[in-house]
Amino acid sequence: MAWPTIVKDPSGFRVPPNVRDLELARGSFDWAQARAHLDGLPDGRGLNIAHEAVDRHAVGPGAAHTAIRWLAKDGARREVTYGELKERTDRFAAVLAALGVEAGQRVFLLLGRVPSLYVAALGALKHRAVVCPLFSAFGPEPIHQRLELGEGRVLVTSRRLYERKVAGLRDRLPALEHVLIVDADAGDLPPGTLDLEALLAGVSPHYEIPPTDPEDPALVHFTSGTTGQPKGAVHVHEAVVAHTATARFALDLHPDDVYWCTADPGWVTGTSYGLVAPLALGVTMVVDQAEYDTQRWLDILEQERVSVWYTAPTAIRMLMRADDEVVAGRDLSALRFVASVGEPLNPAAVLWGSEVLGLPIHDNWWQTETGAIMVANLAAGDIRPGSMGRPLPGIEVGIVHRTGDDEHPGLEVVDAPDVEGELAVRAGWPSMFRTYLHQPERYAQCFRDGWYLTGDLARRDAEGYLWFLGRSDDVIKSAGHLIGPTEVEATLTAHDAVVEAGVIGIPDPVAGEVVKAFVTLYPGIEPTEALLRELHGFARKRLGPAVAPRQIVVSDALPKTRSGKILRRLLKARELGLPEGDLSTLEGGSDPEASS
Ligand code: AMP
């Protein structure tokens, strides 16, 4: 099914895009150039993310510029300037020094989106501790697993989160020495914890960042971990070169933007683009403490005059469920660029953006392991709805087939267009993960012949646009066809009744597997027999009988991870009566009340 290309009119840009011509930019780019946009530590003492994100802006008039515009759940708001952020992060680094924390030791963050989260992350980076952010809505078990795997020496958290989730784990976490409570003034401190504010008040407001090797570890992100043990992807300070370059290219960030990334820093998007990149580029970023709420989010876009918005397909689809009038009645005149990541962005959602927001939504692709955006639809580039876009300058992407066996692994790089295969990225970009914590063999297995193998399947068309087919684990093999769930989901969501779709393969004695779809409907639409018949016909006409779903089931909601990804694996496990795995990392899976 072909959707019309969205052609950009070069005379229609309110702000000249950072990349006008992707091919030209790709031809002339090198990473040294991107590095030159950063300062580096004074006197050639290396490269530290926090210096780039905070200190270099906190001089002269820049110190008074708002770094974080924080919106509290209860309606309060607070502006944190770059100057203030410098002092707070200096103090936090000094606190770690006073506690005897050493470079390379791990500081875990278990906090809702409150200013202290950002202070602790950046302060820890100054001290060259390694920052490990967790989703505050995780239940005790995933918290324990990650703290144990990461041998967390310090945990920064709130009193409530500590009491509900961590206190009972303490004797199983021998490495965890210091627990810093951000809101201790609410009463007595829980035993075995320290009052962060008191510690901050007792140290010097000046901290000199020690020499930092760009290869020093900076961040660990635990990947979704919905099956078995989570993996801790380790990123280094050098990653900031990719964070800033890609935010300029793919998010088109300019210094005077008001930027809102809706992702939580517990997910890599919320750190790379909800903390590091915007601050390193000196923009004002909005941080909302609350979870998704249609009216609230529209209020934020309107009242905060957000100019660049980076969000996820689920959020877009939730907005689509609201009446278009609700959105259209808003003054979103400040908004000039919208991007999305994390899940396939169905073409209907891209087009909804054009129609209702007046701006198409720019899909982009990357992973925890890549640390930064690799493939994107750019402000100045035409959009092929349903495509993730094209590789950014400095990024070489290949479609590859694994060959050989475990003993003699090989790789075939496919040159021809429109061939399906695994998406691979040529190793060596600055934000590439450097290892999986304590799992070097697993890390090594991700690479072949100088390529990083992503585990995602895709194809590239003749113009270089990449089309996502699915995670290799999610691909359906039916009667000799390889069916990517994304294509089927994109088609179902093109029907006026369907908001969201999750597609899996179920065993079939003849075809091996057949396609089964779970869909959610727009409010007010009844899941009648007639509608289901219509959906079957709609899909068959567009996809053909071999690819169209054999079964379509209407659901109230689809299971998702905390970062908003539809969990096809779980749909399948439920369908087949298999073990569901650890559900406490799912959206709504643990204790949504206790996230602050
Ligand atoms: P994570 O490491 O948790 O951020 O998940 C990365 C995975 O999310 C990728 O490997 C893809 O499977 C999926 N993903 C991310 N962005 C997109 C996108 N734009 N389209 C389709 N899938 C995506």
Coordinates of C-alpha atoms and ligand atoms in Angstrom, one line a residue:
M1 CA 0.0 0.0 0.0
A2 CA 1.6 3.3 -1.0
W3 CA 1.0 6.5 0.8
P4 CA 1.7 9.8 -0.9
T5 CA 5.2 11.3 -0.3
I6 CA 5.1 14.5 1.7
V7 CA 7.1 17.0 -0.3
K8 CA 8.8 19.8 1.6
D9 CA 8.6 23.3 0.2
P10 CA 12.0 25.0 0.8
S11 CA 10.4 28.4 0.9
G12 CA 8.1 27.2 3.8
F13 CA 10.7 26.9 6.5
R14 CA 10.3 29.3 9.4
V15 CA 13.9 28.7 10.5
P16 CA 16.5 27.6 8.0
P17 CA 17.0 23.8 8.6
N18 CA 20.4 22.7 9.9
V19 CA 20.6 20.2 7.0
R20 CA 19.4 21.5 3.7
D21 CA 20.6 18.7 1.5
L22 CA 21.3 15.3 3.1
E23 CA 23.4 14.0 0.3
L24 CA 25.7 17.1 0.4
A25 CA 25.9 16.9 4.2
R26 CA 26.8 13.2 4.1
G27 CA 29.5 13.9 1.5
S28 CA 31.2 16.6 3.5
F29 CA 30.7 15.4 7.1
D30 CA 33.2 13.9 9.4
W31 CA 33.1 13.4 13.2
A32 CA 36.0 15.7 13.8
Q33 CA 33.8 18.5 12.4
A34 CA 31.1 17.6 14.9
R35 CA 33.6 17.5 17.7
A36 CA 34.6 21.1 16.8
H37 CA 31.1 22.2 17.8
L38 CA 32.0 21.2 21.4
D39 CA 34.4 22.9 23.7
G40 CA 36.3 20.1 25.4
L41 CA 37.6 20.6 28.9
P42 CA 39.8 23.6 29.4
D43 CA 43.6 23.1 28.8
G44 CA 43.0 20.0 26.7
R45 CA 41.9 18.0 29.7
G46 CA 39.6 15.8 27.6
L47 CA 35.9 15.7 27.0
N48 CA 33.2 15.5 29.6
I49 CA 29.5 15.4 28.9
A50 CA 28.6 17.7 31.8
H51 CA 31.0 20.4 30.8
E52 CA 29.4 20.5 27.4
A53 CA 25.9 20.4 28.8
V54 CA 26.3 22.8 31.6
D55 CA 29.5 24.6 32.4
R56 CA 30.3 26.0 29.0
H57 CA 26.9 27.7 28.9
A58 CA 27.1 29.1 32.4
V59 CA 29.4 31.9 31.6
G60 CA 28.4 35.5 30.8
P61 CA 24.8 36.1 29.8
G62 CA 24.3 32.4 29.1
A63 CA 24.2 31.8 32.8
A64 CA 20.8 33.5 33.0
H65 CA 19.3 31.4 30.2
T66 CA 16.8 28.8 31.2
A67 CA 18.1 25.3 30.9
I68 CA 15.2 23.4 32.4
R69 CA 11.6 24.6 32.6
W70 CA 10.1 22.2 35.0
L71 CA 6.4 21.6 35.2
A72 CA 5.4 19.9 38.4
K73 CA 2.4 17.5 38.6
D74 CA 0.5 19.9 40.8
G75 CA 0.8 22.8 38.4
A76 CA 3.8 24.5 40.0
R77 CA 6.6 25.5 37.6
R78 CA 10.3 26.2 38.1
E79 CA 12.9 27.7 35.8
V80 CA 16.4 26.4 36.3
T81 CA 19.0 28.5 34.6
Y82 CA 22.3 27.3 33.3
G83 CA 24.1 29.2 36.1
E84 CA 22.0 27.6 38.7
L85 CA 22.4 24.1 37.1
K86 CA 26.2 24.7 37.2
E87 CA 26.2 25.4 40.9
R88 CA 23.9 22.5 41.8
T89 CA 25.8 20.0 39.7
D90 CA 29.1 21.2 41.0
R91 CA 27.8 20.7 44.5
F92 CA 26.5 17.2 43.6
A93 CA 29.9 16.3 42.2
A94 CA 31.5 17.6 45.4
V95 CA 29.2 15.5 47.5
L96 CA 30.2 12.3 45.6
A97 CA 33.9 13.3 46.2
A98 CA 33.2 13.8 49.9
L99 CA 31.5 10.3 50.1
G100 CA 34.6 8.8 48.6
V101 CA 33.0 7.8 45.3
E102 CA 35.5 7.1 42.7
A103 CA 35.6 7.6 38.9
G104 CA 34.0 4.7 37.1
Q105 CA 31.7 3.7 40.1
R106 CA 28.1 3.6 39.4
V107 CA 25.4 6.0 40.6
F108 CA 21.9 4.9 40.1
L109 CA 19.0 7.3 39.7
L110 CA 15.5 6.2 40.7
L111 CA 13.4 9.3 40.5
G112 CA 10.4 10.8 38.7
R113 CA 11.2 13.7 36.4
V114 CA 12.1 16.2 39.1
P115 CA 15.0 18.7 38.9
S116 CA 17.1 16.7 41.2
L117 CA 17.2 13.9 38.7
Y118 CA 19.0 16.2 36.2
V119 CA 21.3 17.6 38.8
A120 CA 22.3 14.2 40.0
A121 CA 22.9 12.9 36.5
L122 CA 25.1 15.8 35.4
G123 CA 26.8 16.1 38.8
A124 CA 27.8 12.5 38.7
L125 CA 29.1 12.9 35.2
K126 CA 31.3 15.8 36.4
H127 CA 32.8 13.5 39.0
R128 CA 33.2 10.8 36.3
A129 CA 30.9 8.4 38.1
V130 CA 28.8 6.3 35.7
V131 CA 25.2 7.2 35.6
C132 CA 22.5 4.5 35.5
P133 CA 19.0 5.9 35.2
L134 CA 16.0 3.7 36.1
F135 CA 12.3 4.1 35.4
S136 CA 10.8 5.2 38.7
A137 CA 7.7 3.1 38.0
F138 CA 9.8 -0.1 38.0
G139 CA 8.9 -2.6 40.7
P140 CA 11.4 -3.9 43.3
E141 CA 12.6 -6.9 41.3
P142 CA 13.7 -5.0 38.1
I143 CA 15.3 -2.4 40.4
H144 CA 17.2 -5.1 42.3
Q145 CA 18.3 -6.9 39.1
R146 CA 19.8 -3.7 37.7
L147 CA 21.4 -2.4 40.9
E148 CA 22.9 -5.8 41.4
L149 CA 24.2 -6.2 37.8
G150 CA 25.5 -2.6 37.9
E151 CA 27.0 -3.0 41.4
G152 CA 25.5 0.4 42.2
R153 CA 27.5 2.2 45.0
V154 CA 25.2 5.2 45.2
L155 CA 21.4 5.4 44.7
V156 CA 19.7 8.8 44.4
T157 CA 16.0 8.5 45.1
S158 CA 13.0 9.9 46.9
R159 CA 11.8 9.0 50.3
R160 CA 8.6 7.4 49.0
L161 CA 10.3 5.3 46.3
Y162 CA 13.0 4.2 48.7
E163 CA 10.5 3.0 51.3
R164 CA 8.2 1.3 48.9
K165 CA 10.8 -0.3 46.6
V166 CA 14.3 -0.3 47.9
A167 CA 14.4 -0.6 51.7
G168 CA 13.3 -4.2 51.6
L169 CA 16.2 -5.0 49.1
R170 CA 19.0 -3.4 51.0
D171 CA 20.4 -6.6 52.5
R172 CA 20.6 -8.2 49.0
L173 CA 22.6 -5.2 47.7
P174 CA 26.0 -5.4 49.4
A175 CA 27.6 -2.9 47.0
L176 CA 25.0 -0.2 47.7
E177 CA 26.7 2.0 50.2
H178 CA 25.0 5.4 50.0
V179 CA 21.3 6.2 49.4
L180 CA 20.7 9.9 48.9
I181 CA 17.2 11.1 49.5
V182 CA 16.2 14.1 47.5
D183 CA 13.1 15.1 49.6
A184 CA 14.2 14.4 53.1
D185 CA 12.8 17.5 54.5
A186 CA 9.4 15.8 54.5
G187 CA 10.2 14.2 57.8
D188 CA 12.7 11.8 59.4
L189 CA 15.1 10.1 57.1
P190 CA 14.6 6.3 56.5
P191 CA 17.4 4.4 58.3
G192 CA 20.5 3.9 56.2
T193 CA 19.9 6.9 54.0
L194 CA 21.3 10.4 53.7
D195 CA 19.7 13.8 53.2
L196 CA 20.9 15.0 49.8
E197 CA 20.0 18.7 50.4
A198 CA 21.9 18.8 53.6
L199 CA 24.9 17.3 51.9
L200 CA 24.7 19.7 49.0
A201 CA 24.5 22.7 51.5
G202 CA 27.7 21.5 53.2
V203 CA 30.1 21.3 50.2
S204 CA 31.8 23.9 48.1
P205 CA 29.7 25.4 45.2
H206 CA 32.8 25.0 42.9
Y207 CA 34.0 21.8 41.5
E208 CA 36.6 21.4 38.9
I209 CA 35.9 18.6 36.5
P210 CA 39.0 16.2 36.6
P211 CA 40.6 15.3 33.3
T212 CA 38.2 13.1 31.4
D213 CA 39.2 10.7 28.7
P214 CA 36.5 10.7 26.0
E215 CA 36.6 6.9 26.3
D216 CA 35.7 7.0 30.1
P217 CA 32.4 5.3 30.7
A218 CA 29.6 7.8 31.4
L219 CA 26.2 6.1 31.2
V220 CA 24.7 2.6 31.5
H221 CA 21.3 2.0 30.0
F222 CA 19.6 -1.3 30.7
T223 CA 17.8 -2.4 27.6
S224 CA 14.1 -3.2 27.7
G225 CA 14.8 -6.5 29.4
T226 CA 11.3 -7.9 28.8
T227 CA 12.8 -11.4 28.4
G228 CA 15.3 -12.7 30.9
Q229 CA 18.1 -10.7 32.2
P230 CA 18.5 -7.1 31.2
K231 CA 21.7 -6.0 29.5
G232 CA 23.6 -2.9 30.5
A233 CA 24.8 -1.0 27.5
V234 CA 27.8 1.1 28.4
H235 CA 28.3 4.5 26.8
V236 CA 31.3 6.9 27.1
H237 CA 31.7 10.6 27.3
E238 CA 32.6 10.7 23.6
A239 CA 28.9 10.0 22.9
V240 CA 28.1 13.6 23.4
V241 CA 29.7 14.3 20.0
A242 CA 26.9 12.1 18.4
H243 CA 24.2 13.4 20.7
T244 CA 24.7 17.0 19.7
A245 CA 25.4 16.4 16.0
T246 CA 22.3 14.1 15.6
A247 CA 20.1 16.5 17.6
R248 CA 21.1 19.3 15.2
F249 CA 20.5 17.1 12.1
A250 CA 17.5 14.9 13.0
L251 CA 15.7 17.2 15.5
D252 CA 16.8 20.4 13.8
L253 CA 17.5 21.9 17.2
H254 CA 18.5 25.6 17.2
P255 CA 19.8 27.5 20.2
D256 CA 16.6 29.6 20.7
D257 CA 14.3 26.6 20.6
V258 CA 11.9 25.6 23.4
Y259 CA 12.2 21.9 23.2
W260 CA 10.2 19.1 24.8
C261 CA 11.3 15.5 24.8
T262 CA 8.5 13.5 26.4
A263 CA 10.6 10.4 27.1
D264 CA 11.7 9.6 30.7
P265 CA 15.4 9.4 31.3
G266 CA 14.9 5.8 32.4
W267 CA 14.9 5.1 28.7
V268 CA 17.8 6.0 26.5
T269 CA 15.8 8.6 24.5
G270 CA 15.1 10.5 27.7
T271 CA 18.8 10.7 28.5
S272 CA 20.4 11.3 25.0
Y273 CA 17.7 13.7 23.9
G274 CA 15.9 14.6 27.1
L275 CA 19.0 15.6 29.0
V276 CA 22.4 15.6 27.2
A277 CA 21.8 16.8 23.7
P278 CA 19.4 19.8 24.4
L279 CA 21.6 21.1 27.2
A280 CA 24.8 20.6 25.2
L281 CA 23.2 22.7 22.5
G282 CA 22.2 25.3 25.1
V283 CA 18.4 25.2 24.5
T284 CA 15.6 25.6 27.0
M285 CA 14.0 22.2 27.6
V286 CA 10.6 21.5 29.1
V287 CA 10.5 18.7 31.6
D288 CA 7.0 17.5 32.7
Q289 CA 6.8 15.5 35.8
A290 CA 3.4 14.1 35.0
E291 CA 2.4 11.2 32.7
Y292 CA 0.5 11.4 29.5
D293 CA -2.8 13.3 29.6
T294 CA -4.3 14.7 26.4
Q295 CA -5.4 18.1 27.8
R296 CA -2.2 18.5 29.8
W297 CA 0.0 17.8 26.9
L298 CA -1.8 20.1 24.6
D299 CA -1.7 22.8 27.3
I300 CA 2.1 22.3 27.5
L301 CA 2.6 22.5 23.7
E302 CA 0.4 25.7 23.6
Q303 CA 1.3 27.5 26.7
E304 CA 5.0 26.8 26.8
R305 CA 5.3 27.7 23.2
V306 CA 7.2 24.5 22.4
S307 CA 9.0 24.8 19.1
V308 CA 10.5 21.3 18.7
W309 CA 8.7 18.3 20.1
Y310 CA 10.2 14.8 20.3
T311 CA 7.8 12.1 21.3
A312 CA 6.7 8.5 20.6
P313 CA 4.2 6.8 18.3
T314 CA 1.9 5.7 21.3
A315 CA 1.6 9.3 22.4
I316 CA 0.7 10.4 18.8
R317 CA -1.9 7.7 18.6
M318 CA -3.3 8.7 22.0
L319 CA -3.7 12.2 20.7
M320 CA -5.3 10.8 17.5
R321 CA -7.9 9.1 19.7
A322 CA -8.9 12.5 21.1
D323 CA -11.3 14.5 19.0
D324 CA -9.4 16.3 16.2
E325 CA -11.3 19.5 17.3
V326 CA -9.6 19.3 20.7
V327 CA -6.3 19.6 19.0
A328 CA -7.2 21.9 16.2
G329 CA -8.7 24.5 18.6
R330 CA -5.2 25.0 20.1
D331 CA -2.7 27.7 19.2
L332 CA 0.3 25.6 18.3
S333 CA 1.8 28.4 16.2
A334 CA 5.2 28.1 18.0
L335 CA 5.6 24.4 17.0
R336 CA 7.8 24.0 13.9
F337 CA 9.1 20.4 14.1
V338 CA 7.8 17.2 15.4
A339 CA 9.7 13.9 15.6
S340 CA 9.0 10.4 16.9
V341 CA 10.9 7.3 17.9
G342 CA 10.7 3.9 19.6
E343 CA 8.2 2.1 17.5
P344 CA 7.1 2.0 13.9
L345 CA 5.3 5.2 13.2
N346 CA 2.3 4.2 11.1
P347 CA 1.7 6.3 8.0
A348 CA -1.8 7.3 9.2
A349 CA 0.0 9.0 12.2
V350 CA 2.4 10.9 10.0
L351 CA -0.5 12.2 7.9
W352 CA -2.6 13.0 11.0
G353 CA 0.2 15.3 12.0
S354 CA 0.1 17.1 8.7
E355 CA -3.7 17.4 8.8
V356 CA -4.3 18.2 12.5
L357 CA -1.1 19.7 13.8
G358 CA -0.2 21.3 10.4
L359 CA 3.2 19.5 10.6
P360 CA 4.0 16.0 9.5
I361 CA 5.7 13.8 12.1
H362 CA 9.3 12.8 11.4
D363 CA 10.0 9.3 12.3
N364 CA 13.6 8.3 13.3
W365 CA 15.3 5.1 14.3
W366 CA 17.9 4.1 16.8
Q367 CA 18.5 1.8 19.8
T368 CA 19.9 1.8 23.3
E369 CA 23.1 0.3 21.8
T370 CA 23.5 3.0 19.1
G371 CA 23.2 5.8 21.8
A372 CA 22.0 8.3 19.2
I373 CA 19.7 8.7 16.2
M374 CA 21.1 6.8 13.2
V375 CA 18.3 7.0 10.6
A376 CA 15.9 9.9 10.3
N377 CA 13.4 11.9 8.3
L378 CA 14.9 15.4 8.3
A379 CA 13.2 18.8 8.4
A380 CA 14.3 19.6 4.9
G381 CA 13.8 16.1 3.4
D382 CA 10.7 14.7 1.8
I383 CA 8.9 12.1 3.9
R384 CA 7.8 8.8 2.7
P385 CA 5.2 7.9 5.3
G386 CA 6.0 4.6 6.9
S387 CA 9.7 4.9 6.3
M388 CA 12.2 5.6 9.1
G389 CA 14.1 7.9 6.8
R390 CA 17.7 7.9 5.7
P391 CA 21.0 7.5 7.5
L392 CA 22.4 10.6 9.1
P393 CA 25.7 12.2 8.1
G394 CA 28.6 10.1 9.6
I395 CA 26.4 7.0 9.7
E396 CA 26.8 4.1 7.3
V397 CA 23.9 1.7 7.3
G398 CA 23.8 -1.6 5.5
I399 CA 21.2 -4.3 4.9
V400 CA 23.0 -7.6 5.6
H401 CA 22.5 -11.3 5.7
R402 CA 24.3 -13.4 8.2
T403 CA 26.1 -16.4 6.5
G404 CA 28.2 -19.3 7.7
D405 CA 27.8 -20.9 11.1
D406 CA 28.8 -20.2 14.7
E407 CA 32.3 -21.3 14.0
H408 CA 32.7 -19.5 10.7
P409 CA 30.4 -16.6 10.9
G410 CA 30.2 -14.5 7.7
L411 CA 28.3 -11.6 6.4
E412 CA 26.9 -10.6 3.1
V413 CA 26.2 -6.9 2.5
V414 CA 23.2 -6.4 0.1
D415 CA 23.6 -3.7 -2.4
A416 CA 20.5 -4.1 -4.4
P417 CA 17.4 -2.0 -3.3
D418 CA 14.3 -3.5 -1.9
V419 CA 15.9 -6.6 -0.5
E420 CA 14.9 -7.6 3.1
G421 CA 17.7 -8.2 5.6
E422 CA 19.1 -7.2 8.9
L423 CA 19.8 -3.6 9.6
A424 CA 23.5 -3.1 10.4
V425 CA 25.5 0.0 11.2
R426 CA 29.2 0.3 10.3
A427 CA 31.0 0.3 13.7
G428 CA 32.9 3.4 14.9
W429 CA 30.4 6.3 15.5
P430 CA 31.0 8.2 18.8
S431 CA 27.9 7.0 20.7
M432 CA 28.3 3.3 19.9
F433 CA 28.0 1.3 23.1
R434 CA 31.4 0.1 24.2
T435 CA 30.3 -3.1 26.0
Y436 CA 27.5 -4.9 27.8
L437 CA 28.3 -4.7 31.5
H438 CA 30.0 -7.9 32.5
Q439 CA 29.0 -9.6 29.3
P440 CA 31.8 -9.0 26.8
E441 CA 31.0 -12.2 24.8
R442 CA 27.5 -11.0 24.2
Y443 CA 28.9 -7.7 23.1
A444 CA 31.3 -9.4 20.7
Q445 CA 28.4 -11.3 19.2
C446 CA 26.8 -8.1 18.1
F447 CA 29.6 -7.4 15.6
R448 CA 30.6 -9.0 12.3
D449 CA 33.1 -7.8 9.7
G450 CA 33.1 -4.3 11.2
W451 CA 29.3 -4.0 11.3
Y452 CA 27.1 -3.7 14.3
L453 CA 24.1 -6.0 13.8
T454 CA 21.0 -4.5 15.2
G455 CA 18.6 -7.4 15.3
D456 CA 16.0 -5.4 13.4
L457 CA 14.9 -6.3 9.9
A458 CA 14.5 -3.7 7.2
R459 CA 14.8 -2.9 3.5
R460 CA 16.2 0.1 1.7
D461 CA 14.5 1.5 -1.3
A462 CA 16.2 2.8 -4.4
E463 CA 16.4 6.3 -3.0
G464 CA 18.0 5.2 0.2
Y465 CA 14.9 5.3 2.5
L466 CA 14.8 2.6 5.1
W467 CA 11.6 0.6 5.9
F468 CA 11.3 -1.3 9.1
L469 CA 9.9 -4.8 9.0
G470 CA 10.1 -5.8 12.6
R471 CA 12.5 -7.1 15.2
S472 CA 14.0 -10.3 13.9
D473 CA 12.3 -12.2 16.8
D474 CA 8.9 -10.8 15.7
V475 CA 9.0 -11.6 12.0
I476 CA 6.4 -14.1 10.9
K477 CA 7.2 -17.0 8.5
S478 CA 4.0 -17.9 6.7
A479 CA 3.9 -20.3 3.7
G480 CA 7.4 -19.3 2.6
H481 CA 6.8 -15.6 3.0
L482 CA 8.7 -13.5 5.5
I483 CA 6.1 -11.1 6.9
G484 CA 7.1 -8.0 8.9
P485 CA 4.5 -7.1 11.5
T486 CA 5.0 -3.4 10.8
E487 CA 3.6 -3.6 7.3
V488 CA 0.4 -5.3 8.5
E489 CA 0.1 -2.9 11.4
A490 CA 0.5 0.1 9.1
T491 CA -2.3 -1.2 6.9
L492 CA -4.7 -1.9 9.7
T493 CA -4.1 1.5 11.2
A494 CA -4.9 3.1 7.8
H495 CA -8.5 2.0 8.4
D496 CA -10.6 4.8 10.0
A497 CA -11.7 2.6 12.9
V498 CA -8.3 1.5 14.1
V499 CA -6.0 3.4 16.3
E500 CA -3.3 0.9 17.1
A501 CA -2.4 -2.7 16.0
G502 CA -0.1 -5.4 17.2
V503 CA 0.6 -8.3 14.9
I504 CA 2.1 -11.7 15.7
G505 CA 2.4 -15.1 14.0
I506 CA 0.6 -18.1 15.4
P507 CA 1.3 -21.7 14.6
D508 CA -0.6 -23.2 11.6
P509 CA -0.3 -26.8 10.5
V510 CA -0.3 -25.9 6.8
A511 CA 1.4 -22.5 6.5
G512 CA 3.8 -22.9 9.5
E513 CA 2.5 -19.6 10.9
V514 CA -0.4 -17.3 10.1
V515 CA -0.9 -13.7 10.9
K516 CA -3.0 -12.7 13.9
A517 CA -3.8 -9.0 14.7
F518 CA -4.9 -7.3 17.8
V519 CA -6.4 -3.9 17.3
T520 CA -7.7 -1.0 19.4
L521 CA -10.5 1.1 18.0
Y522 CA -11.3 4.8 18.1
P523 CA -13.7 5.8 21.0
G524 CA -17.3 5.2 20.2
I525 CA -16.7 2.5 17.5
E526 CA -18.3 -0.8 18.3
P527 CA -16.4 -4.1 17.5
T528 CA -19.3 -5.5 15.5
E529 CA -19.1 -8.6 13.2
A530 CA -19.6 -6.3 10.3
L531 CA -16.7 -4.1 11.3
L532 CA -14.4 -7.2 11.6
R533 CA -15.5 -8.4 8.2
E534 CA -14.8 -5.0 6.8
L535 CA -11.3 -5.0 8.4
H536 CA -10.5 -8.4 7.0
G537 CA -11.5 -7.3 3.5
F538 CA -9.6 -4.0 3.9
A539 CA -6.4 -5.8 4.8
R540 CA -6.8 -8.6 2.2
K541 CA -7.3 -6.0 -0.6
R542 CA -4.2 -4.1 0.4
L543 CA -1.9 -6.9 1.5
G544 CA -3.1 -9.9 -0.4
P545 CA -4.4 -13.1 1.1
A546 CA -0.9 -14.5 2.0
V547 CA 0.0 -11.5 4.2
A548 CA -3.4 -10.3 5.5
P549 CA -4.3 -11.4 9.0
R550 CA -6.2 -14.6 9.3
Q551 CA -7.6 -13.5 12.7
I552 CA -8.3 -10.0 13.9
V553 CA -9.2 -9.4 17.6
V554 CA -10.4 -6.2 19.1
S555 CA -8.6 -5.3 22.4
D556 CA -9.2 -2.5 24.9
A557 CA -5.4 -1.9 25.1
L558 CA -2.2 -3.5 23.8
P559 CA 0.6 -4.5 26.3
K560 CA 3.5 -2.0 26.1
T561 CA 6.8 -1.4 27.7
R562 CA 7.4 1.7 29.9
S563 CA 8.9 3.3 26.8
G564 CA 5.7 2.7 24.9
K565 CA 6.7 -0.2 22.7
I566 CA 4.0 -2.7 21.8
L567 CA 5.0 -6.0 23.2
R568 CA 4.4 -8.5 20.4
R569 CA 6.3 -11.1 22.4
L570 CA 3.8 -10.9 25.2
L571 CA 0.8 -11.0 22.8
K572 CA 2.3 -14.2 21.5
A573 CA 3.1 -15.7 24.9
R574 CA -0.5 -15.0 26.0
E575 CA -1.9 -16.5 22.8
L576 CA 0.2 -19.6 23.1
G577 CA -0.1 -20.0 26.9
L578 CA 3.6 -19.6 27.3
P579 CA 5.3 -18.0 30.3
E580 CA 4.9 -14.3 30.2
G581 CA 8.3 -13.4 31.7
D582 CA 8.9 -10.4 34.0
L583 CA 5.9 -8.1 33.7
S584 CA 7.0 -5.5 36.2
T585 CA 8.8 -3.5 33.5
L586 CA 5.6 -3.2 31.5
E587 CA 3.5 -0.1 31.3
G588 CA 0.9 -0.4 34.1
G589 CA 2.7 -3.6 35.1
S590 CA 3.8 -2.6 38.6
D591 CA 3.0 0.3 40.7
P592 CA 2.1 3.3 38.6
E593 CA 1.1 5.2 41.8
A594 CA 4.5 5.1 43.2
S595 CA 6.5 6.8 40.5
S596 CA 7.5 10.0 42.3
Ligands
AMP1 P1 15.4 0.6 22.7 O1 16.8 0.1 22.7 O2 14.6 0.2 23.9 O3 15.3 2.0 22.4 O4 14.7 -0.1 21.5 C1 15.2 -0.1 20.2 C2 14.3 -0.8 19.2 O5 13.0 -0.1 19.1 C3 14.8 -0.9 17.8 O6 15.8 -1.9 17.7 C4 13.5 -1.1 17.0 O7 13.2 -2.5 17.1 C5 12.5 -0.3 17.8 N1 12.4 1.1 17.2 C6 13.0 2.2 17.5 N2 12.7 3.2 16.7 C7 11.9 2.7 15.7 C8 11.3 3.2 14.6 N3 11.4 4.5 14.3 N4 10.6 2.4 13.8 C9 10.5 1.1 14.2 N5 11.1 0.5 15.2 C10 11.8 1.3 16.0

